[in-house]
JSON list of C-alpha atoms in Angstrom, two decimals:
[
{"chain": "A", "resi": 8, "resn": "CYS", "atom": "CA", "xyz": [48.64, -183.48, 211.99]},
{"chain": "A", "resi": 9, "resn": "LYS", "atom": "CA", "xyz": [50.06, -184.58, 208.79]},
{"chain": "A", "resi": 10, "resn": "PRO", "atom": "CA", "xyz": [53.75, -185.52, 208.71]},
{"chain": "A", "resi": 11, "resn": "ASP", "atom": "CA", "xyz": [55.98, -183.29, 206.57]},
{"chain": "A", "resi": 12, "resn": "LEU", "atom": "CA", "xyz": [57.56, -185.60, 203.81]},
{"chain": "A", "resi": 13, "resn": "LYS", "atom": "CA", "xyz": [59.72, -183.39, 202.46]},
{"chain": "A", "resi": 14, "resn": "LYS", "atom": "CA", "xyz": [61.24, -183.08, 205.78]},
{"chain": "A", "resi": 15, "resn": "GLU", "atom": "CA", "xyz": [61.10, -186.74, 206.78]},
{"chain": "A", "resi": 16, "resn": "GLY", "atom": "CA", "xyz": [61.10, -188.05, 203.20]},
{"chain": "A", "resi": 17, "resn": "PRO", "atom": "CA", "xyz": [59.31, -191.71, 202.42]},
{"chain": "A", "resi": 18, "resn": "GLY", "atom": "CA", "xyz": [61.31, -194.80, 204.02]},
{"chain": "A", "resi": 19, "resn": "SER", "atom": "CA", "xyz": [63.28, -192.75, 206.72]},
{"chain": "A", "resi": 20, "resn": "ALA", "atom": "CA", "xyz": [60.72, -193.76, 209.59]},
{"chain": "A", "resi": 21, "resn": "ALA", "atom": "CA", "xyz": [59.71, -196.94, 211.51]},
{"chain": "A", "resi": 22, "resn": "CYS", "atom": "CA", "xyz": [56.55, -198.66, 210.33]},
{"chain": "A", "resi": 23, "resn": "LYS", "atom": "CA", "xyz": [53.63, -197.25, 212.15]},
{"chain": "A", "resi": 24, "resn": "LEU", "atom": "CA", "xyz": [52.25, -200.82, 212.38]},
{"chain": "A", "resi": 25, "resn": "CYS", "atom": "CA", "xyz": [55.36, -202.76, 213.66]},
{"chain": "A", "resi": 26, "resn": "SER", "atom": "CA", "xyz": [57.98, -200.39, 214.40]},
{"chain": "A", "resi": 27, "resn": "VAL", "atom": "CA", "xyz": [60.53, -201.98, 212.13]},
{"chain": "A", "resi": 28, "resn": "GLN", "atom": "CA", "xyz": [62.72, -199.28, 209.62]},
{"chain": "A", "resi": 29, "resn": "GLU", "atom": "CA", "xyz": [60.76, -199.00, 206.70]},
{"chain": "A", "resi": 30, "resn": "ASP", "atom": "CA", "xyz": [62.09, -199.77, 203.28]},
{"chain": "A", "resi": 31, "resn": "THR", "atom": "CA", "xyz": [60.42, -201.18, 200.05]},
{"chain": "A", "resi": 32, "resn": "HIS", "atom": "CA", "xyz": [61.07, -204.80, 200.91]},
{"chain": "A", "resi": 33, "resn": "HIS", "atom": "CA", "xyz": [59.17, -204.24, 204.13]},
{"chain": "A", "resi": 34, "resn": "ILE", "atom": "CA", "xyz": [56.37, -202.25, 202.66]},
{"chain": "A", "resi": 35, "resn": "PHE", "atom": "CA", "xyz": [55.48, -204.92, 199.98]},
{"chain": "A", "resi": 36, "resn": "PHE", "atom": "CA", "xyz": [56.61, -208.20, 201.69]},
{"chain": "A", "resi": 37, "resn": "GLY", "atom": "CA", "xyz": [57.90, -207.75, 205.32]},
{"chain": "A", "resi": 38, "resn": "CYS", "atom": "CA", "xyz": [54.90, -206.04, 207.13]},
{"chain": "A", "resi": 39, "resn": "PRO", "atom": "CA", "xyz": [52.02, -207.73, 208.77]},
{"chain": "A", "resi": 40, "resn": "LEU", "atom": "CA", "xyz": [49.53, -205.84, 206.81]},
{"chain": "A", "resi": 41, "resn": "ALA", "atom": "CA", "xyz": [51.34, -206.63, 203.48]},
{"chain": "A", "resi": 42, "resn": "LYS", "atom": "CA", "xyz": [51.40, -210.25, 204.54]},
{"chain": "A", "resi": 43, "resn": "LEU", "atom": "CA", "xyz": [47.64, -210.05, 204.85]},
{"chain": "A", "resi": 44, "resn": "MET", "atom": "CA", "xyz": [47.23, -208.54, 201.43]},
{"chain": "A", "resi": 45, "resn": "TRP", "atom": "CA", "xyz": [49.29, -211.07, 199.99]},
{"chain": "A", "resi": 46, "resn": "GLY", "atom": "CA", "xyz": [46.88, -213.73, 201.65]},
{"chain": "A", "resi": 47, "resn": "TYR", "atom": "CA", "xyz": [44.01, -211.94, 200.03]},
{"chain": "A", "resi": 48, "resn": "VAL", "atom": "CA", "xyz": [45.73, -212.17, 196.45]},
{"chain": "A", "resi": 49, "resn": "ARG", "atom": "CA", "xyz": [46.64, -216.11, 196.98]},
{"chain": "A", "resi": 50, "resn": "SER", "atom": "CA", "xyz": [42.96, -216.43, 197.84]},
{"chain": "A", "resi": 51, "resn": "TRP", "atom": "CA", "xyz": [41.84, -214.63, 194.95]},
{"chain": "A", "resi": 52, "resn": "LEU", "atom": "CA", "xyz": [43.92, -216.44, 192.45]},
{"chain": "A", "resi": 53, "resn": "GLN", "atom": "CA", "xyz": [43.48, -219.84, 194.63]},
{"chain": "A", "resi": 54, "resn": "THR", "atom": "CA", "xyz": [47.08, -220.46, 195.08]},
{"chain": "A", "resi": 55, "resn": "SER", "atom": "CA", "xyz": [49.40, -221.23, 198.07]},
{"chain": "A", "resi": 56, "resn": "TRP", "atom": "CA", "xyz": [52.13, -218.86, 196.40]},
{"chain": "A", "resi": 57, "resn": "ALA", "atom": "CA", "xyz": [53.79, -216.67, 198.76]},
{"chain": "A", "resi": 58, "resn": "PRO", "atom": "CA", "xyz": [55.90, -213.84, 197.30]},
{"chain": "A", "resi": 59, "resn": "SER", "atom": "CA", "xyz": [59.06, -212.54, 199.10]},
{"chain": "A", "resi": 60, "resn": "THR", "atom": "CA", "xyz": [60.46, -210.39, 196.49]},
{"chain": "A", "resi": 61, "resn": "PHE", "atom": "CA", "xyz": [59.59, -208.43, 193.58]},
{"chain": "A", "resi": 62, "resn": "ALA", "atom": "CA", "xyz": [61.23, -211.39, 191.23]},
{"chain": "A", "resi": 63, "resn": "ASP", "atom": "CA", "xyz": [58.84, -213.62, 192.78]},
{"chain": "A", "resi": 64, "resn": "VAL", "atom": "CA", "xyz": [56.07, -211.31, 191.75]},
{"chain": "A", "resi": 65, "resn": "ARG", "atom": "CA", "xyz": [57.12, -210.83, 188.22]},
{"chain": "A", "resi": 66, "resn": "LEU", "atom": "CA", "xyz": [57.50, -214.59, 187.60]},
{"chain": "A", "resi": 67, "resn": "LEU", "atom": "CA", "xyz": [53.86, -215.02, 188.88]},
{"chain": "A", "resi": 68, "resn": "THR", "atom": "CA", "xyz": [52.52, -212.20, 186.51]},
{"chain": "A", "resi": 69, "resn": "SER", "atom": "CA", "xyz": [54.57, -213.62, 183.51]},
{"chain": "A", "resi": 70, "resn": "ASN", "atom": "CA", "xyz": [53.27, -217.16, 183.95]},
{"chain": "A", "resi": 71, "resn": "LEU", "atom": "CA", "xyz": [49.37, -215.94, 184.23]},
{"chain": "A", "resi": 72, "resn": "HIS", "atom": "CA", "xyz": [47.39, -216.95, 181.39]},
{"chain": "A", "resi": 73, "resn": "GLY", "atom": "CA", "xyz": [43.47, -216.48, 180.61]},
{"chain": "A", "resi": 74, "resn": "GLY", "atom": "CA", "xyz": [40.94, -213.95, 182.06]},
{"chain": "A", "resi": 75, "resn": "SER", "atom": "CA", "xyz": [40.17, -215.59, 185.24]},
{"chain": "A", "resi": 76, "resn": "LYS", "atom": "CA", "xyz": [43.52, -214.82, 186.84]},
{"chain": "A", "resi": 77, "resn": "ARG", "atom": "CA", "xyz": [44.81, -211.61, 184.99]},
{"chain": "A", "resi": 78, "resn": "ILE", "atom": "CA", "xyz": [45.86, -209.19, 187.61]},
{"chain": "A", "resi": 79, "resn": "PHE", "atom": "CA", "xyz": [47.25, -206.41, 185.48]}
]
């Protein structure tokens, strides 16, 4: 059964993976799945960088030069 997003709305429930209240920060930085995905990004970019905010992501993307590390 699909959840009714109009009824619940995004971010109004607990994370299905770790039961923490979902918000934007949790979805992109706090959830174990997000951390796993950032691990793949680190590996791909060959860096130890670990973002914890959108400002961190913005800083990294503004500092990328050349085609080998272009992500957007």
